[in-house]
Coordinates of C-alpha atoms in Angstrom, one line a residue:
M108 CA 13.7 9.0 7.2
D109 CA 13.6 5.3 6.7
V110 CA 11.2 5.5 3.8
I111 CA 9.6 8.2 1.7
G112 CA 6.7 7.5 -0.6
I113 CA 5.5 9.3 -3.8
G114 CA 1.9 8.7 -4.9
V115 CA -1.6 10.0 -4.8
P116 CA -3.3 10.2 -1.4
Y117 CA -7.1 9.7 -1.3
F118 CA -10.0 10.8 0.9
D119 CA -11.9 7.6 1.4
M120 CA -15.5 7.0 2.5
V121 CA -15.6 3.5 3.9
I122 CA -18.8 1.5 4.0
N123 CA -19.1 -2.2 4.9
V124 CA -22.4 -4.1 4.5
D125 CA -23.3 -7.8 5.0
E126 CA -24.5 -8.0 1.4
I127 CA -24.4 -5.3 -1.4
P128 CA -28.0 -4.7 -2.5
R129 CA -29.2 -4.9 -6.0
M130 CA -30.2 -1.7 -8.0
D131 CA -32.9 0.2 -6.1
G132 CA -32.3 -1.9 -3.0
A133 CA -31.1 -0.9 0.4
A134 CA -28.8 -2.2 3.1
C135 CA -27.8 -1.3 6.7
A136 CA -24.1 -0.5 7.1
N137 CA -22.0 -2.4 9.6
A138 CA -19.5 0.4 9.5
A139 CA -19.3 3.8 7.8
F140 CA -16.5 6.3 8.3
N141 CA -14.0 8.5 6.5
Q142 CA -10.3 7.5 6.2
G143 CA -7.2 8.4 4.3
G144 CA -6.4 6.1 1.4
G145 CA -4.1 5.5 -1.6
K146 CA -1.6 2.8 -2.5
V147 CA 1.7 4.4 -1.4
A148 CA 0.0 6.6 1.2
T149 CA -1.4 3.6 3.0
A150 CA 1.9 1.8 2.7
M151 CA 3.5 4.8 4.6
V152 CA 0.9 4.5 7.3
T153 CA 1.8 0.8 7.6
L154 CA 5.5 1.6 8.0
A155 CA 4.7 4.2 10.7
R156 CA 2.5 1.7 12.6
L157 CA 5.4 -0.8 12.5
G158 CA 7.7 1.7 14.0
K159 CA 9.5 3.1 11.0
R160 CA 10.1 6.7 10.1
A161 CA 7.9 7.3 7.0
G162 CA 7.2 10.4 5.0
M163 CA 5.1 11.3 2.0
I164 CA 5.7 13.5 -1.1
A165 CA 2.4 14.4 -2.9
R166 CA 0.2 17.2 -4.1
I167 CA -3.2 17.5 -2.5
G168 CA -6.2 19.8 -2.8
S169 CA -6.8 22.8 -0.5
N170 CA -10.3 21.9 0.5
R171 CA -11.7 19.8 3.3
S172 CA -10.6 16.5 1.8
G173 CA -7.0 17.7 1.5
R174 CA -7.0 18.8 5.1
F175 CA -8.5 15.5 6.2
I176 CA -5.7 13.6 4.3
V177 CA -3.0 15.5 6.1
D178 CA -4.7 15.1 9.5
D179 CA -5.0 11.3 8.9
F180 CA -1.3 11.1 8.1
K181 CA -0.4 12.9 11.2
Y182 CA -2.7 10.7 13.3
N183 CA -0.9 7.7 12.0
G184 CA 2.6 9.1 12.5
V185 CA 3.5 9.9 8.9
D186 CA 5.7 12.9 8.2
V187 CA 4.0 15.5 5.9
D188 CA 6.8 17.9 5.2
G189 CA 6.9 16.8 1.6
I190 CA 3.3 17.4 0.9
L191 CA 2.3 20.3 -1.3
V192 CA -1.1 22.0 -1.1
D193 CA -2.6 23.1 -4.5
E194 CA -4.2 26.5 -5.0
T195 CA -7.4 27.6 -3.2
G196 CA -10.6 25.7 -4.1
T197 CA -8.9 22.5 -5.4
S198 CA -10.0 19.1 -4.2
S199 CA -8.1 15.9 -3.5
S200 CA -8.8 12.5 -5.0
F201 CA -11.9 10.8 -3.5
C202 CA -13.0 7.1 -3.3
L203 CA -16.1 5.4 -2.1
S204 CA -15.0 2.0 -0.8
L205 CA -18.0 -0.3 -0.5
S206 CA -17.2 -3.8 0.8
E207 CA -19.3 -6.8 1.3
K208 CA -18.8 -9.0 4.4
K209 CA -20.4 -12.1 2.8
S210 CA -18.2 -12.4 -0.3
R211 CA -15.2 -10.2 1.0
K212 CA -15.4 -8.3 -2.4
R213 CA -15.3 -4.6 -2.9
I214 CA -16.6 -1.9 -5.2
F215 CA -14.7 1.4 -5.7
I216 CA -16.2 4.5 -7.1
G217 CA -13.8 7.5 -7.2
T218 CA -12.7 10.7 -8.8
K219 CA -9.2 12.2 -9.2
G220 CA -10.2 15.6 -7.8
T221 CA -9.0 18.9 -9.2
A222 CA -5.5 19.2 -7.6
G223 CA -2.9 19.0 -10.3
P224 CA -0.5 16.0 -10.6
L225 CA 2.8 16.1 -8.8
Q226 CA 5.6 17.3 -11.2
P227 CA 9.3 16.5 -11.1
E228 CA 10.1 20.1 -10.2
D229 CA 7.7 19.9 -7.2
I230 CA 9.8 17.3 -5.4
D231 CA 12.0 18.5 -2.6
Y232 CA 15.1 16.5 -3.5
D233 CA 16.9 17.4 -0.3
Y234 CA 14.0 15.9 1.6
L235 CA 14.0 12.8 -0.6
K236 CA 17.8 12.4 -0.1
R237 CA 17.1 11.7 3.6
A238 CA 15.4 8.4 2.8
R239 CA 17.0 4.9 2.9
I240 CA 14.2 3.6 0.6
L241 CA 11.8 5.2 -1.9
H242 CA 8.4 3.7 -2.6
V243 CA 6.4 4.6 -5.7
E244 CA 3.2 3.4 -7.3
S245 CA 3.6 4.3 -11.0
G246 CA 6.1 5.4 -13.7
D247 CA 4.7 8.9 -14.2
A248 CA 7.0 11.8 -14.6
A249 CA 7.4 12.6 -10.9
A250 CA 7.9 9.0 -9.9
A251 CA 10.4 8.4 -12.7
A252 CA 12.4 11.5 -11.8
A253 CA 12.5 10.5 -8.1
V254 CA 13.5 6.8 -8.9
K255 CA 16.4 8.0 -11.1
F256 CA 17.5 10.5 -8.4
A257 CA 17.3 7.7 -5.9
R258 CA 19.5 5.4 -8.1
E259 CA 22.1 8.2 -8.4
N260 CA 22.1 8.7 -4.6
G261 CA 22.2 5.1 -3.3
I262 CA 18.5 5.0 -2.2
V263 CA 16.8 1.6 -2.6
T264 CA 13.7 1.8 -4.8
V265 CA 10.5 -0.3 -4.5
I266 CA 7.3 -0.1 -6.6
D267 CA 3.7 -1.2 -6.1
A268 CA 2.9 -2.2 -9.7
D269 CA -0.8 -2.7 -9.5
S270 CA -2.5 -1.5 -12.6
Y271 CA -0.5 -2.0 -15.8
A272 CA 0.9 1.0 -17.6
E273 CA 3.6 1.1 -20.2
E274 CA 5.4 3.9 -18.3
T275 CA 5.6 1.6 -15.3
E276 CA 7.1 -1.2 -17.4
N277 CA 9.7 1.3 -18.8
L278 CA 10.8 2.1 -15.2
I279 CA 11.6 -1.5 -14.3
P280 CA 15.4 -1.3 -15.1
W281 CA 15.7 1.5 -12.6
L282 CA 14.1 -0.4 -9.7
D283 CA 15.6 -2.5 -7.0
V284 CA 12.4 -4.3 -5.8
F285 CA 9.6 -5.0 -8.2
I286 CA 6.3 -6.1 -6.6
A287 CA 3.5 -6.7 -9.1
S288 CA -0.1 -7.5 -8.7
E289 CA -1.5 -10.5 -10.6
F290 CA -3.3 -8.0 -12.8
F291 CA 0.0 -6.3 -13.8
Y292 CA 1.7 -9.6 -14.3
T293 CA -1.0 -11.1 -16.5
K294 CA -1.1 -8.0 -18.7
M295 CA 2.7 -8.1 -19.1
F296 CA 3.3 -11.8 -19.4
G297 CA -0.1 -13.4 -20.1
G298 CA -0.2 -17.0 -18.9
L299 CA 3.5 -17.4 -18.5
D300 CA 4.6 -19.6 -15.6
Y301 CA 5.3 -17.4 -12.5
E302 CA 8.9 -18.7 -12.0
E303 CA 9.7 -17.9 -15.6
G304 CA 8.1 -14.5 -15.3
C305 CA 10.0 -13.7 -12.2
R306 CA 13.3 -14.7 -14.0
K307 CA 12.3 -12.3 -16.9
L308 CA 11.7 -9.5 -14.5
L309 CA 15.0 -10.0 -12.8
S310 CA 16.8 -10.0 -16.1
M311 CA 15.4 -6.5 -16.7
G312 CA 17.3 -5.1 -13.7
P313 CA 15.6 -5.5 -10.3
G314 CA 17.3 -7.7 -7.7
V315 CA 13.9 -8.9 -6.4
A316 CA 10.6 -9.8 -8.2
V317 CA 7.4 -10.6 -6.3
V318 CA 3.9 -11.2 -7.6
T319 CA 0.9 -11.0 -5.2
L320 CA -2.0 -13.3 -6.0
G321 CA -4.7 -12.3 -3.6
S322 CA -6.2 -15.2 -1.6
R323 CA -3.7 -17.5 -3.3
G324 CA -0.7 -15.9 -1.6
S325 CA 2.4 -14.6 -3.3
V326 CA 5.3 -15.9 -5.4
G327 CA 8.8 -14.4 -5.8
M328 CA 12.5 -14.7 -6.5
E329 CA 15.6 -12.9 -5.4
R330 CA 18.5 -12.8 -7.8
D331 CA 20.7 -16.0 -7.5
K332 CA 18.2 -17.6 -5.1
A333 CA 15.4 -20.1 -5.6
F334 CA 11.9 -19.3 -6.6
F335 CA 9.4 -19.6 -3.8
R336 CA 5.7 -19.6 -3.0
C337 CA 4.1 -18.1 0.2
P338 CA 0.5 -19.0 1.1
C339 CA -1.9 -16.6 2.8
F340 CA -2.5 -16.6 6.5
P341 CA -6.1 -17.9 7.3
V342 CA -8.1 -15.2 9.1
K343 CA -11.8 -14.3 9.3
A344 CA -11.7 -11.5 6.7
V345 CA -14.1 -8.6 6.8
D346 CA -12.7 -6.3 4.1
T347 CA -9.7 -6.8 1.8
T348 CA -9.6 -3.1 0.8
G349 CA -6.0 -1.9 1.0
A350 CA -4.5 -5.4 1.6
G351 CA -2.0 -4.9 -1.2
D352 CA -1.0 -1.4 0.0
V353 CA -0.4 -2.7 3.5
F354 CA 1.6 -5.7 2.1
H355 CA 4.0 -3.3 0.4
G356 CA 4.5 -1.2 3.5
A357 CA 5.1 -4.3 5.7
Y358 CA 7.4 -5.8 3.1
I359 CA 9.6 -2.6 3.2
A360 CA 9.5 -2.7 7.0
A361 CA 10.8 -6.2 6.9
M362 CA 13.5 -5.2 4.5
L363 CA 14.7 -2.5 6.9
D364 CA 14.9 -5.2 9.6
G365 CA 17.3 -7.2 7.4
M366 CA 15.0 -10.1 6.4
D367 CA 15.6 -11.9 3.1
T368 CA 13.0 -11.8 0.4
E369 CA 11.0 -14.9 1.4
E370 CA 10.9 -13.7 5.0
C371 CA 9.8 -10.2 3.9
V372 CA 6.9 -11.8 1.9
R373 CA 5.8 -14.0 4.9
F374 CA 5.9 -11.0 7.3
A375 CA 4.0 -8.8 4.8
S376 CA 1.4 -11.5 4.3
A377 CA 0.8 -11.7 8.1
V378 CA 0.4 -7.9 8.4
S379 CA -2.0 -7.8 5.4
A380 CA -4.0 -10.7 6.8
I381 CA -4.5 -8.9 10.1
K382 CA -5.6 -5.8 8.3
C383 CA -8.3 -7.7 6.5
T384 CA -10.1 -8.4 9.8
Y385 CA -11.4 -4.8 10.0
P386 CA -13.2 -2.6 7.5
G387 CA -11.2 0.1 5.6
G388 CA -7.7 0.2 4.3
R389 CA -6.1 1.5 7.5
T390 CA -8.2 0.6 10.5
G391 CA -6.8 -2.9 11.0
I392 CA -3.1 -2.2 10.3
P393 CA -1.3 -3.7 13.3
N394 CA 1.7 -2.5 15.3
R395 CA 4.8 -4.7 15.6
R396 CA 3.8 -6.3 18.9
T397 CA 0.5 -7.4 17.4
V398 CA 2.2 -8.9 14.4
D399 CA 4.9 -10.7 16.4
H400 CA 2.1 -12.2 18.6
F401 CA 0.2 -13.4 15.5
L402 CA 3.2 -15.0 14.0
L403 CA 4.0 -16.9 17.2
S404 CA 0.5 -17.9 18.2
G405 CA -1.8 -17.5 15.1
E406 CA -4.0 -15.3 17.3
I407 CA -4.8 -11.6 16.8
D408 CA -4.6 -9.5 19.9
D409 CA -7.0 -6.8 18.7
R410 CA -6.9 -4.3 21.6
E411 CA -5.0 -1.6 19.6
L412 CA -7.1 -2.4 16.5
E413 CA -10.3 -1.8 18.4
E414 CA -9.1 1.5 19.7
R415 CA -8.4 2.7 16.2
Y416 CA -11.7 1.3 15.0
R417 CA -13.5 3.5 17.6
Y418 CA -11.5 6.5 16.5
Y419 CA -12.5 6.2 12.9
R420 CA -16.1 5.4 13.5
S421 CA -16.4 8.6 15.5
N422 CA -15.6 10.8 12.5
L423 CA -18.8 10.4 10.5

C-alpha cells in the first residue's frame, strides 16, 4: 500500500440548490444523490483516483449505510481489508450535505451513528505496516496508537487537523506532516502571524507545517526552508464540500511523487479546485490526466467527471 488512512467514514446525502430557502420555504434541487464521505475516507478516494494504492482502517455499522460506504470505497478503488463491521443492527455516521450554488456555502446536519469507535486493539498492525504513509484525522486513542506504531516502523505520518481538540495538539510531536485548517490554527494560535505560527509548529516536531485558508489559498513551511504562500486556482465553483479532504489526499499523492512542500501544496490546490466544480465531496475528484491538463492549460477536461456525476445521480 502507498497510503493507509484511519478515520470515520460517512454515508452522505448530497443536495445542491441555487439558493437555500428560509424556514418553511422550498427549493428545487440541482442535484441529489448518496455518496461516501468523511475526511480521511475522501482523502483515500482522492489518492486512488490519482493512481495510488490506498486503503482504509475504520469501524462501520452493519446496516445499509455501512454497506453503501464499503461499496463506494470499492467503486473508487480503495482497499477495504482494514474495515471492521460492527454488530448486527448498528449504523454508520450520516451527514446531510446541503450546498448553495449562489454563495458556495454549505450546511451539514449529521449523526455519529451507533457503530462503536475504532479502538487501538481493532487495528490490524500487519496491514498498517504495509503502508508508506499513514493519514489520520484526529488524536483519538486509535489514531494515536497508529501514529506511534508508524513512527516506530518508519512510516511517514500526515494529519488533517480540521476541528481543534487537545488530543490532536498532543499528537503533534509524533507527526511528520501537520496540515491544519484555519479554524484549528486560530484556536491554537489566535491571531499570530502565519509564518511565526508555522515556525512554532515545526519546533514541536513535524518537518512540514501547512495551513489551509479556504478561498485565500494556503501557507506553509518546510524545516530549513522559506515560508511560502500559495493562492487558490480560480474556477467556477459549485460546491466546496470536501475540498479540504481532497486537498489532503492530493498533497499526499504529490509527496509520493517526490514533490517538495510548496509543489505539493500547489498540486493539491489544483485538485481541490477541480473538485469544487461538481456537487458532493467525491464527484469532482479528478484523475491524474485531468489534473495535469488543468495545470498546463487552466482548462478542465470534464469527461471523466461527467461520467462519475451520472453514476452518482443514478443512485437516488
